[in-house]
Amino acid sequence: TSSDVFLLQMGWGDLGAFGEPSKETPNLDQMAAEGMLFLDFYTANPLCSPSRAALLTGRLPVRNGFYTTNGHARNAYTPQDIVGGIPDSELLLPELLKKAGYVNKIIGKWHLGHRPQFHPLRHGFDEWFGSPNCHFGPYDNRERPNIPVYRDWEMIGRYYEDFKIDLKTGEANLTQLYLQEALDFISKQQASQQPFFLYWAIDATHAPVYASKQFLGTSQRGLYGDAVREIDDSIGKILNHLQQLGISENTFVFFTSDNGAALISAPKQGGSNGRFLCGKQTTFEGGMREPAIAWWPGHIPAGGVSHQLGNVMDLFSTSLSLAGLQPPGDRQIDGIDLLPVILQGKLIDRPIFYYRGNELMAVRAGLYKAHYWTWSNSWEEHGKGIDFCPGQSVSGVTTHTQEEHTHLPLLFHLGRDPGEKYPLSFASEEYQRAVERISGLVQQHKATLVPGQPQLNVCDQAVMNWSPPGCEKLGKCLKAPESDPKKCSWPH
């Protein structure tokens, strides 16, 4: 069985299948109607790179090194001056699938470190078309280089120079390029009868948001909606391609997101988290609960809806299971195999751990969620207009100082109160029962936790994308400054 994973930055409330009123995602809604919708599916971190590292390793970022210890409970990611990346000691899904004869391709954003030792083709992927960092820019190529776009081992150009993104109109044809890459890769593997793993990690809905000309101005939701419509159209074309090639019944496809919608850039450059609290960067539901759809015609009964607590790390274990492989036994794997859930409708009891940097912020078990720490962002950041919870202040919950609740956790019943607005009374029997159960899970988790070496602590301008492999042929090598490693500053 081949497998495709679509990963992009969208909110729970961005799809018609999840209640978005303008119904501009007909292909994803159709995918949900033909497959299974997960209503309680989570990412492993409220930010892009740690959650991608978690998906590909099946391990929490605090184990695989994708976190920082610079300042308590800080989110960190991989900008181009980051020194760290995915450690060699981690085993990635494509490395393991190779053992079962899979051909593996990543299309789009890697975000697991951009220095040569972190290159995706050194970590199990056979092909790559995309970039190591976000498409931020344009940069001046003196203070900061523009981000490179790679084909396999070498760069083939840079964003804004060779791969245009018009910041005024939002026009860019990158999603079309990524779509074509996916269709060509699938055709090639089908022709050679190779099982394949395709990781389609596009980023059009990440600010600065972009869409190609034919989609610009077509949405009721502005530029962000245009980008969503183009992604939806692309996924429809990929699923249709699998059906036309006659391999849809042999291909497991999963769609999800790496974090909640970035409300800081909404509505023009960010999506919706529906009824959930806050957004990207936070460990409230809006930051970590994701839209998720599994599709596998002939195997997954159509129109299924699951309340299984799922996590992006489960895609690691589930993909190995599909390939007839066991997860590595020499390390803690946090993902579970979802096949019994997807194929037999089972429910597996498991907690969800909500981390922010090096701190366990909250835990969900069943319908209860206990917050051990609350924090949206600092007063200082908030004063600059940075707001992760616009219009959603909940007294004592969406705090602007880091508030510790380890002795008396804030408890919510997400069935009755999905928006985390009404903490349960500390005195109630319901509170005591639920907190006792969750505290046991936390003790168990912390007793076995061996944190990885933090990869997101050190930044150095000399390691930026000055001279990526292949730059000589293109005349695009830039002169790096002297090395000057510093502690990265992470305000959130």
PDB file of C-alpha atoms in Angstrom, residues 8 43 69 79 123 128 150 168 182 186 222 224 234 288 299 315 326 394 457 471 475 492:
ATOM      1  CA  LEU A   8      -0.548  22.390   5.405  1.00  0.00           C
ATOM      2  CA  THR A  43      -0.824  18.271  16.111  1.00  0.00           C
ATOM      3  CA  THR A  69      15.324  25.674  26.566  1.00  0.00           C
ATOM      4  CA  PRO A  79      14.406  30.224  10.675  1.00  0.00           C
ATOM      5  CA  HIS A 123      17.084  11.252   6.104  1.00  0.00           C
ATOM      6  CA  TRP A 128      12.635  16.619  -3.015  1.00  0.00           C
ATOM      7  CA  TYR A 150      15.674  22.657  -4.177  1.00  0.00           C
ATOM      8  CA  LYS A 168       0.981  43.166  -3.560  1.00  0.00           C
ATOM      9  CA  ALA A 182       2.869  15.205  -7.166  1.00  0.00           C
ATOM     10  CA  ILE A 186       2.594   9.214  -8.656  1.00  0.00           C
ATOM     11  CA  GLY A 222     -10.203  37.044   0.337  1.00  0.00           C
ATOM     12  CA  TYR A 224      -6.561  33.315   2.197  1.00  0.00           C
ATOM     13  CA  SER A 234      -5.104  20.409  -6.180  1.00  0.00           C
ATOM     14  CA  MET A 288      -3.510  22.346  18.253  1.00  0.00           C
ATOM     15  CA  HIS A 299     -11.124  -0.088   2.748  1.00  0.00           C
ATOM     16  CA  LEU A 315       0.724   8.878  10.932  1.00  0.00           C
ATOM     17  CA  GLN A 326       7.029  -2.511  13.246  1.00  0.00           C
ATOM     18  CA  VAL A 394     -11.164  34.405  28.783  1.00  0.00           C
ATOM     19  CA  ASN A 457      18.722  27.082  21.063  1.00  0.00           C
ATOM     20  CA  CYS A 471      24.586  27.765  -6.109  1.00  0.00           C
ATOM     21  CA  GLY A 475      25.864  32.025 -10.002  1.00  0.00           C
ATOM     22  CA  HIS A 492       6.538  33.431  22.194  1.00  0.00           C
TER      23      HIS A 492
END
